[in-house]
Amino acid sequence: MKIRLHSRFYCLWIFLGIICRTSQGQGNDSTSKISQDTLPANQLSEVVINAFDVNKKILSQPAPVFFLSGKDINRLSTPNILSALNTIPGVRMEERSPASYRLNIRGSSLRSPFGVRDVKIYYNGIPVTDPTGDTYLNQFSFMDFGNIEIIKGSVGSTYGAGIGGTMLITSPLLSEKNDSGNSAGISVNGGSYSRRGVNAFIQWGGASNRNRLGYSDLVSDGYRDHTASDLQTFSFESSLQDKNKEKLDFFVHYTDLYYQTPGGLNLKEYNADPRMARPAAAGFPSAASCQAAVFQKNLFTGIHQTYQFNAHVENTTSIYGAYTDFINPSFRNYEYRKEPHFGGRTVFKGNWGNPDCQVIVAAGLELQQGFFNVTDYGNTLGTPDTLETDYNVNNFTSIGFIQGDMILKDGWDITLGGSINFSSLEFTSLYPVPVTRNDRTFDHIFIPRVAISRTFADRFSVYANASGGFSPPTLSELLPSTNILNRTLQAEKGTDIDLGTRGSVFRGRLYYDIDIFLFNLSQSISERTDSSGADYYVNAGGTLQHGLEAYLNYTLLRNGSSLLSAVNLWSSQDWSNFRYRNYQVLSEKYSGNKLPGVAPYTWSAGLDMNTRIGISAHLTVTSQDQMPLNDANTAFSAGYCLLDARLDFDHPLSREWGLVISAGIDNALDQRYSLGYDLNAAGGRYYNAAAGINYFATISLVSHF
C-alpha cells in the first residue's frame, strides 16, 4: 500500500497497536541497575555534556541541546548515523544517494545542494568543518562515532559561522567509561541491493595510555541505477593521562570513498520508475553515460591536550591538519579539488566560587587556514577533456570568544557570552588567462549570547536562550558549478530565541525535552539551478522560522522479573512554520511562502525491549508530512510513514568471547519516498528515491582480554 495522505495517523495507529500488545507483558518494577540498549528515562537528566566548552549536566544546559549515546546510535539498522540523527526533533539527515549526505537542522539545508553547510562540526574538540564552511561528514564510518551532541540554532558566540547549529562528535575511545579494558572485535554485515561490509577494531592499554585501531569497508550496489558505493576507512587513536594533570589525545583518520551520483528525476520519471538514474535530456548526457560520480580521499589528523594548571584554571588546546582529494565527473564538467587546511582551537577555563555561587569563565581562540585548488575540465563520456577554469583559493577564518557562567545555589544559571569573527578568501584565477586575483572579506562580526535557566530539585529545569548567528558564503557558493565567481554574495545573519524545559517526572520514569524557538534570518542565501543543471546562489531576502520541538522517553519496565527485563518507549516530534520574509528573486516575489525542504510536522517513535535470555527488539516508526520543493510552492513532496524493525541476540560464548547476531527490515511498508530532494531544481528534477522494503543482517564477534 502506498500511503500519500494522513500518514501521521496511519503511523500512530500502527504504533499504538504495538504498545498495547507490549504493555500486557509488564512484570515487577524495581529501581536496580539493568542493562539496556538505550538510556532509561531516569538516567537522561544525569548525562554530562561539553556544549559551549563547559561541562554540565544536560539538565542545567540553558540551550536546545540533544545527546545521542553510543547505544542510541547503534539501535537502528542503517550502517551510518542517519537514522539515529533523524530521531532528534528539528534535525534531519538526508541522503540523496548512498554516501551523499546533507544535514538539515531547522531548515539549514536550504542552501545545500550537496554536502553539509551552515552546521559547524567538531570531532574530539577539533573542527572538521573546513575554513570555507563545508564539511565532509561522509569521511567517517559508522564505527567512528562514540557519542554525539547536537546544539540546535545559532551558536556563533562560541563556535563561529553556522546558522543551523553545531555537532560535537566524540570517538569511541574517548567516550568509553572503562579506561582499562582490552578488547577486539569483528563484524560482518550484509543486506539488500548487494550491501556487504566488515568492521574490525582492537583496543588496548591501561588507565594511563589507551589505544584503538579500527578498519571499516562498506560496499553497496544501491537501490537506484548508478548508485554503487564503496567506503573504506582506517583510524588510530591514542589517549595518555598524566597523574590527572595533563591529558593528551591523538588521532589519525583516513578515508577512501567512491560513490556514483544518479541525479534527480522529474515527477513523470519518478512515478514511472523511481529506481532509474537521470536520463539524457535537453542536450545533456545521462548520469551513466557521463559516469557521474565522486572519488574522495580524506586524511584528517589532530592532537587535543588538556592541562590543569591548578584547582581553578585549565586549558584545552587542539591542532589539526587535513587534506581532501576530490574528483567529481558530473553532467556539466569534470572537477578536481585539492583542499589542504590546518588550524587549531584553544580554550582557557576558570572556575571559582563557593557553594552559594560558582563562576565559570571560558575564553578562547580558533584559527583555520586553507590553500585550495579547483580545476574544471569538460566531461566527455566520463573523461576530462578541455581545461575550462583553474583557481587557487586561500581561505582564512578566526573566532575569538568569551563566556561567563554564574551558577547560584538556588538553581539559577546565568550565561553571557560573545565572539568576534573574521573570514577572508583570496581567489587567483590561473585560467582562463590573464591571471587575475579577487578577494572577499567578512570581518568584525560580533555575535552575542544571553541565556538563563532555573533547575528545580535536580528534577527539571526551564530556560531561555537568545543568540546571534551568521554564516558567510562558502567556497562552493562563491565559486559554484557555473565557474563564475560571485562578487556580490553577502553573509547571512540571524537572531535565535529559545524557550524550553527538560527534566524527569513520575519518579524518574518519564524524561521530556520541549523547546519553542523563533528565528529571524536576513540576507538569506538561496540556491538556484539553471537549465543546464548548474547551481548558483543569491541573497534574496530573509526568513521567519518558528516552531516547537518535543522529545519524550518513558521507561515502561525496568528490571522486570519476567522474561522481559526492560521496555523503553520514546517519541520525537517537531512542528514548524518557516516562511520567507521580504523575499524576491528577479521579478518573482515569494514573501509569505513556505521554505522548501522543511515539513510542517515530523514524528518518529520507538519501542525497545530487552529480555533476560539476551534477545532485544527495536521498533521505529517515522512519519513526515508533505513539504514544498521550490520557493514558489508549486511542487510538494508526498507524506510518508516508515516502519523499521531490528532483532538482536547477544550470547556469551565464554568468559572472553561474545557473539551478537542482528537482523531486521527497513521500510517494511514499502513506501515510495525520497531521503533528500533537490530543491528549486530546474525542470522539476526534485526527486531522489530512497530504497523500498529491504533487509539486513550482522554477525559480530567480540573478545575481552
Short mmCIF file of C-alpha atoms in Angstrom, two decimals, residues 158-384:
data_model
loop_
_atom_site.label_atom_id
_atom_site.label_comp_id
_atom_site.label_asym_id
_atom_site.label_seq_id
_atom_site.Cartn_x
_atom_site.Cartn_y
_atom_site.Cartn_z
CA THR A 158 31.27 30.06 20.80
CA TYR A 159 31.62 28.19 17.52
CA GLY A 160 31.56 30.89 14.86
CA ALA A 161 29.86 30.60 11.49
CA GLY A 162 26.78 28.39 11.26
CA ILE A 163 23.10 29.31 11.36
CA GLY A 164 21.81 25.75 11.78
CA GLY A 165 23.79 24.64 14.80
CA THR A 166 26.77 22.58 15.89
CA MET A 167 27.53 18.86 16.07
CA LEU A 168 30.09 17.67 18.63
CA ILE A 169 31.34 14.13 17.90
CA THR A 170 33.29 12.07 20.43
CA SER A 171 35.18 9.00 19.17
CA PRO A 172 34.57 5.54 20.69
CA LEU A 173 37.86 5.52 22.62
CA LEU A 174 37.27 8.85 24.33
CA SER A 175 33.63 8.09 25.11
CA GLU A 176 34.39 4.76 26.79
CA LYS A 177 33.67 4.66 30.53
CA ASN A 178 36.05 1.73 31.15
CA ASP A 179 39.53 3.17 30.71
CA SER A 180 41.46 -0.08 31.22
CA GLY A 181 39.68 -2.65 29.08
CA ASN A 182 41.44 -4.58 26.31
CA SER A 183 39.17 -5.81 23.57
CA ALA A 184 38.93 -6.70 19.89
CA GLY A 185 36.05 -7.34 17.57
CA ILE A 186 34.98 -8.00 14.03
CA SER A 187 31.55 -7.77 12.45
CA VAL A 188 30.31 -8.78 9.02
CA ASN A 189 27.08 -7.35 7.61
CA GLY A 190 25.02 -7.82 4.51
CA GLY A 191 21.71 -6.70 3.12
CA SER A 192 19.52 -5.94 0.15
CA TYR A 193 20.94 -4.42 -3.03
CA SER A 194 24.26 -6.28 -2.57
CA ARG A 195 25.16 -4.39 0.59
CA ARG A 196 28.10 -6.01 2.34
CA GLY A 197 30.62 -4.78 4.82
CA VAL A 198 33.15 -5.55 7.50
CA ASN A 199 34.18 -3.63 10.63
CA ALA A 200 37.13 -4.53 12.83
CA PHE A 201 38.82 -2.94 15.83
CA ILE A 202 41.33 -3.64 18.57
CA GLN A 203 41.65 -1.63 21.77
CA TRP A 204 44.43 -1.97 24.31
CA GLY A 205 46.19 -0.20 27.17
CA GLY A 206 45.52 0.84 30.74
CA ALA A 207 44.35 3.86 32.67
CA SER A 208 47.37 5.99 31.68
CA ASN A 209 47.55 5.00 27.99
CA ARG A 210 44.68 3.73 25.89
CA ASN A 211 44.78 2.97 22.17
CA ARG A 212 42.31 1.93 19.50
CA LEU A 213 42.85 0.80 15.90
CA GLY A 214 39.89 0.47 13.54
CA TYR A 215 39.11 -0.52 9.95
CA SER A 216 35.84 -0.44 8.03
CA ASP A 217 34.77 -1.33 4.48
CA LEU A 218 31.19 -0.94 3.24
CA VAL A 219 30.13 -1.72 -0.35
CA SER A 220 26.71 -1.46 -1.97
CA ASP A 221 25.21 -1.59 -5.46
CA GLY A 222 22.45 0.80 -4.37
CA TYR A 223 18.69 0.85 -4.79
CA ARG A 224 18.66 3.08 -7.86
CA ASP A 225 20.58 2.58 -11.07
CA HIS A 226 24.04 4.11 -10.95
CA THR A 227 24.24 4.30 -7.13
CA ALA A 228 27.11 1.93 -6.35
CA SER A 229 29.35 2.99 -3.47
CA ASP A 230 32.46 1.83 -1.61
CA LEU A 231 33.66 3.40 1.66
CA GLN A 232 36.90 2.32 3.32
CA THR A 233 38.19 3.95 6.50
CA PHE A 234 41.21 3.47 8.72
CA SER A 235 41.61 5.12 12.12
CA PHE A 236 44.04 5.13 15.03
CA GLU A 237 43.50 6.85 18.39
CA SER A 238 45.67 7.15 21.45
CA SER A 239 44.94 8.77 24.80
CA LEU A 240 47.56 9.46 27.50
CA GLN A 241 46.81 10.60 31.05
CA ASP A 242 49.50 12.01 33.39
CA LYS A 243 48.51 11.95 37.09
CA ASN A 244 45.20 13.72 36.37
CA LYS A 245 47.07 16.92 35.48
CA GLU A 246 47.67 16.57 31.77
CA LYS A 247 45.76 14.57 29.16
CA LEU A 248 46.86 14.18 25.55
CA ASP A 249 44.69 12.65 22.82
CA PHE A 250 45.94 11.89 19.32
CA PHE A 251 44.12 10.51 16.31
CA VAL A 252 44.63 9.96 12.60
CA HIS A 253 41.83 9.12 10.19
CA TYR A 254 41.99 8.13 6.50
CA THR A 255 39.05 7.66 4.11
CA ASP A 256 38.85 6.33 0.57
CA LEU A 257 35.33 6.83 -0.77
CA TYR A 258 33.71 6.26 -4.15
CA TYR A 259 30.05 6.73 -4.92
CA GLN A 260 28.03 7.16 -8.10
CA THR A 261 25.60 10.08 -8.39
CA PRO A 262 22.39 9.19 -10.27
CA GLY A 263 20.93 12.72 -10.48
CA GLY A 264 17.42 13.92 -9.74
CA LEU A 265 14.25 12.80 -11.54
CA ASN A 266 11.22 14.81 -12.52
CA LEU A 267 7.79 13.68 -11.32
CA LYS A 268 6.94 11.80 -14.50
CA GLU A 269 10.20 9.82 -14.39
CA TYR A 270 9.86 9.27 -10.63
CA ASN A 271 6.34 7.84 -10.97
CA ALA A 272 7.30 5.68 -13.96
CA ASP A 273 10.42 4.13 -12.42
CA PRO A 274 11.85 5.57 -9.16
CA ARG A 275 14.94 3.35 -9.49
CA MET A 276 16.13 4.89 -12.74
CA ALA A 277 19.08 7.28 -12.92
CA ARG A 278 18.72 10.63 -14.63
CA PRO A 279 18.30 10.04 -18.38
CA ALA A 280 19.77 12.15 -21.17
CA ALA A 281 17.72 15.31 -21.73
CA ALA A 282 17.96 18.86 -23.12
CA GLY A 283 21.32 18.20 -24.76
CA PHE A 284 22.91 16.82 -21.57
CA PRO A 285 24.07 13.21 -21.19
CA SER A 286 22.61 10.68 -18.81
CA ALA A 287 24.18 10.07 -15.41
CA ALA A 288 25.52 6.73 -16.58
CA SER A 289 27.00 7.94 -19.89
CA CYS A 290 28.92 10.80 -18.27
CA GLN A 291 29.93 8.46 -15.43
CA ALA A 292 28.74 10.92 -12.79
CA ALA A 293 30.45 10.03 -9.52
CA VAL A 294 32.61 11.22 -6.65
CA PHE A 295 36.12 9.97 -5.90
CA GLN A 296 37.04 11.29 -2.46
CA LYS A 297 40.07 10.76 -0.24
CA ASN A 298 40.37 12.40 3.18
CA LEU A 299 43.27 12.48 5.62
CA PHE A 300 42.48 14.03 8.99
CA THR A 301 44.81 14.07 11.99
CA GLY A 302 44.85 16.03 15.23
CA ILE A 303 46.10 16.40 18.79
CA HIS A 304 43.95 17.52 21.72
CA GLN A 305 45.61 18.44 25.02
CA THR A 306 44.04 19.26 28.38
CA TYR A 307 46.26 20.76 31.09
CA GLN A 308 45.15 21.52 34.65
CA PHE A 309 47.22 24.44 35.97
CA ASN A 310 45.63 24.32 39.42
CA ALA A 311 42.30 23.67 41.08
CA HIS A 312 40.77 26.67 39.32
CA VAL A 313 42.31 27.04 35.83
CA GLU A 314 42.71 24.62 32.92
CA ASN A 315 43.44 24.86 29.23
CA THR A 316 42.40 22.70 26.29
CA THR A 317 44.29 23.14 23.04
CA SER A 318 43.79 21.33 19.74
CA ILE A 319 45.72 21.44 16.49
CA TYR A 320 44.89 19.57 13.31
CA GLY A 321 45.82 19.07 9.68
CA ALA A 322 43.52 17.82 6.93
CA TYR A 323 43.73 17.08 3.22
CA THR A 324 40.95 16.25 0.77
CA ASP A 325 41.42 14.96 -2.77
CA PHE A 326 38.06 15.34 -4.51
CA ILE A 327 37.27 14.31 -8.10
CA ASN A 328 33.77 14.78 -9.50
CA PRO A 329 32.76 13.96 -13.09
CA SER A 330 29.27 15.44 -13.47
CA PHE A 331 26.73 16.45 -16.10
CA ARG A 332 28.45 19.78 -16.74
CA ASN A 333 32.15 19.22 -16.17
CA TYR A 334 34.94 17.13 -14.68
CA GLU A 335 36.19 18.75 -11.47
CA TYR A 336 39.35 18.26 -9.44
CA ARG A 337 39.71 19.74 -5.94
CA LYS A 338 42.82 19.72 -3.76
CA GLU A 339 41.91 21.01 -0.31
CA PRO A 340 44.68 21.08 2.33
CA HIS A 341 43.87 23.01 5.50
CA PHE A 342 45.05 23.21 9.08
CA GLY A 343 44.15 25.04 12.26
CA GLY A 344 43.62 24.91 15.98
CA ARG A 345 41.48 25.88 18.91
CA THR A 346 42.49 26.86 22.44
CA VAL A 347 40.20 27.49 25.42
CA PHE A 348 41.13 28.68 28.90
CA LYS A 349 38.60 27.89 31.61
CA GLY A 350 38.49 29.26 35.11
CA ASN A 351 36.30 28.03 37.93
CA TRP A 352 35.89 29.99 41.19
CA GLY A 353 33.32 30.34 43.93
CA ASN A 354 31.70 28.68 46.90
CA PRO A 355 28.63 26.52 47.48
CA ASP A 356 26.38 29.58 47.20
CA CYS A 357 27.78 30.98 43.94
CA GLN A 358 30.06 29.44 41.35
CA VAL A 359 31.55 31.38 38.43
CA ILE A 360 32.93 29.70 35.30
CA VAL A 361 34.70 31.74 32.63
CA ALA A 362 35.76 30.30 29.27
CA ALA A 363 37.76 32.32 26.74
CA GLY A 364 39.29 31.04 23.55
CA LEU A 365 40.52 31.44 20.02
CA GLU A 366 40.04 29.32 16.90
CA LEU A 367 42.05 29.73 13.68
CA GLN A 368 41.83 27.90 10.34
CA GLN A 369 43.80 28.33 7.11
CA GLY A 370 43.26 26.59 3.78
CA PHE A 371 45.13 26.50 0.47
CA PHE A 372 42.70 25.07 -2.09
CA ASN A 373 42.95 24.45 -5.82
CA VAL A 374 39.87 23.92 -8.01
CA THR A 375 40.28 22.84 -11.63
CA ASP A 376 37.45 22.12 -14.07
CA TYR A 377 37.55 20.35 -17.42
CA GLY A 378 34.87 19.41 -19.88
CA ASN A 379 33.40 15.94 -19.44
CA THR A 380 33.21 13.68 -22.47
CA LEU A 381 31.62 10.36 -21.53
CA GLY A 382 33.41 10.31 -18.19
CA THR A 383 36.77 11.52 -19.48
CA PRO A 384 38.18 15.01 -18.80
#
